[in-house]
Amino acid sequence: MADELTPGFDEVMAMGPHGLVRVAYTEWGKPDAEQVVLCVHGLTRNSRDFDFLARRLVNKGMRVVAPDLPGRGRSDWVEPASDYATPLYL
């Protein structure tokens, strides 16, 4: 269980309003867990806000995935700055 409690880090390319943007994410737990919880941080935060919660959920057998929204954490910034709006986050 100790390895499942250690966060893993990866990234995906996602389509933004003006092209692709690299979105990083943190994940905990077994990749084949039956239940997956997606945690999305607030506007000025990042994926590591969920470290404590993720450990609790992993102990219950869940997988937790938390992206760093564009411009936060390990994800890329986007240009133009006016793209930081609801369409980008969706």
mmCIF file of C-alpha atoms in Angstrom:
data_model
loop_
_atom_site.group_PDB
_atom_site.id
_atom_site.type_symbol
_atom_site.label_atom_id
_atom_site.label_comp_id
_atom_site.label_asym_id
_atom_site.label_seq_id
_atom_site.Cartn_x
_atom_site.Cartn_y
_atom_site.Cartn_z
ATOM 1 C CA MET A 1 0.000 0.000 0.000
ATOM 2 C CA ALA A 2 2.949 2.372 0.604
ATOM 3 C CA ASP A 3 3.678 2.720 -3.135
ATOM 4 C CA GLU A 4 0.018 3.488 -3.782
ATOM 5 C CA LEU A 5 0.230 6.350 -1.302
ATOM 6 C CA THR A 6 3.190 7.882 -3.120
ATOM 7 C CA PRO A 7 1.951 10.299 -5.773
ATOM 8 C CA GLY A 8 2.805 9.711 -9.404
ATOM 9 C CA PHE A 9 3.181 12.474 -11.974
ATOM 10 C CA ASP A 10 2.327 12.536 -15.662
ATOM 11 C CA GLU A 11 0.941 14.858 -18.307
ATOM 12 C CA VAL A 12 -1.373 14.941 -21.307
ATOM 13 C CA MET A 13 -1.820 17.309 -24.218
ATOM 14 C CA ALA A 14 -5.241 18.979 -24.161
ATOM 15 C CA MET A 15 -6.938 21.216 -26.697
ATOM 16 C CA GLY A 16 -7.214 24.823 -25.555
ATOM 17 C CA PRO A 17 -8.893 27.760 -27.298
ATOM 18 C CA HIS A 18 -5.728 28.409 -29.368
ATOM 19 C CA GLY A 19 -4.182 24.961 -29.713
ATOM 20 C CA LEU A 20 -2.649 22.299 -27.542
ATOM 21 C CA VAL A 21 -1.520 22.874 -23.973
ATOM 22 C CA ARG A 22 0.395 20.476 -21.704
ATOM 23 C CA VAL A 23 -1.681 19.617 -18.639
ATOM 24 C CA ALA A 24 0.190 17.894 -15.818
ATOM 25 C CA TYR A 25 -1.539 15.747 -13.236
ATOM 26 C CA THR A 26 -0.829 13.963 -9.993
ATOM 27 C CA GLU A 27 -2.283 10.526 -9.299
ATOM 28 C CA TRP A 28 -2.446 8.166 -6.347
ATOM 29 C CA GLY A 29 -3.619 4.573 -5.988
ATOM 30 C CA LYS A 30 -3.882 1.576 -8.279
ATOM 31 C CA PRO A 31 -4.486 2.354 -11.968
ATOM 32 C CA ASP A 32 -7.071 -0.446 -12.123
ATOM 33 C CA ALA A 33 -9.078 0.643 -9.061
ATOM 34 C CA GLU A 34 -12.840 0.274 -9.549
ATOM 35 C CA GLN A 35 -13.521 3.796 -8.285
ATOM 36 C CA VAL A 36 -11.700 6.866 -9.576
ATOM 37 C CA VAL A 37 -12.015 10.270 -7.920
ATOM 38 C CA LEU A 38 -11.174 13.370 -9.960
ATOM 39 C CA CYS A 39 -10.119 16.328 -7.789
ATOM 40 C CA VAL A 40 -9.903 19.769 -9.413
ATOM 41 C CA HIS A 41 -8.286 22.613 -7.492
ATOM 42 C CA GLY A 42 -9.501 26.185 -7.167
ATOM 43 C CA LEU A 43 -8.418 29.039 -9.397
ATOM 44 C CA THR A 44 -5.064 29.827 -7.759
ATOM 45 C CA ARG A 45 -4.130 26.407 -6.370
ATOM 46 C CA ASN A 46 -2.610 23.143 -7.712
ATOM 47 C CA SER A 47 -2.982 19.360 -7.660
ATOM 48 C CA ARG A 48 -0.914 18.892 -4.512
ATOM 49 C CA ASP A 49 -3.750 20.444 -2.483
ATOM 50 C CA PHE A 50 -5.236 16.929 -2.437
ATOM 51 C CA ASP A 51 -2.316 15.000 -0.888
ATOM 52 C CA PHE A 52 -4.085 14.368 2.426
ATOM 53 C CA LEU A 53 -7.491 13.565 0.903
ATOM 54 C CA ALA A 54 -5.905 11.288 -1.724
ATOM 55 C CA ARG A 55 -4.153 9.197 0.934
ATOM 56 C CA ARG A 56 -7.458 8.694 2.758
ATOM 57 C CA LEU A 57 -9.260 7.695 -0.458
ATOM 58 C CA VAL A 58 -6.468 5.344 -1.567
ATOM 59 C CA ASN A 59 -6.721 3.605 1.809
ATOM 60 C CA LYS A 60 -10.362 2.934 0.862
ATOM 61 C CA GLY A 61 -9.263 1.338 -2.434
ATOM 62 C CA MET A 62 -9.825 4.293 -4.773
ATOM 63 C CA ARG A 63 -7.625 5.912 -7.392
ATOM 64 C CA VAL A 64 -7.312 9.700 -7.246
ATOM 65 C CA VAL A 65 -6.368 11.919 -10.194
ATOM 66 C CA ALA A 66 -5.799 15.669 -9.780
ATOM 67 C CA PRO A 67 -4.822 17.859 -12.749
ATOM 68 C CA ASP A 68 -2.892 21.101 -12.522
ATOM 69 C CA LEU A 69 -5.101 23.494 -14.483
ATOM 70 C CA PRO A 70 -3.296 25.420 -17.258
ATOM 71 C CA GLY A 71 -1.052 28.098 -15.805
ATOM 72 C CA ARG A 72 -0.804 26.340 -12.429
ATOM 73 C CA GLY A 73 1.497 23.751 -10.881
ATOM 74 C CA ARG A 74 3.475 21.825 -13.509
ATOM 75 C CA SER A 75 1.124 22.636 -16.419
ATOM 76 C CA ASP A 76 2.010 25.024 -19.222
ATOM 77 C CA TRP A 77 0.967 28.636 -19.350
ATOM 78 C CA VAL A 78 -1.185 29.693 -22.302
ATOM 79 C CA GLU A 79 -1.103 32.665 -24.621
ATOM 80 C CA PRO A 80 -2.909 34.974 -24.960
ATOM 81 C CA ALA A 81 -3.680 35.636 -21.302
ATOM 82 C CA SER A 82 -7.302 36.297 -22.234
ATOM 83 C CA ASP A 83 -7.655 32.515 -22.750
ATOM 84 C CA TYR A 84 -7.771 32.057 -18.974
ATOM 85 C CA ALA A 85 -11.544 31.702 -18.867
ATOM 86 C CA THR A 86 -14.164 28.955 -18.568
ATOM 87 C CA PRO A 87 -13.608 27.418 -22.052
ATOM 88 C CA LEU A 88 -9.949 26.763 -21.212
ATOM 89 C CA TYR A 89 -10.730 25.098 -17.898
ATOM 90 C CA LEU A 90 -13.428 22.917 -19.412
#
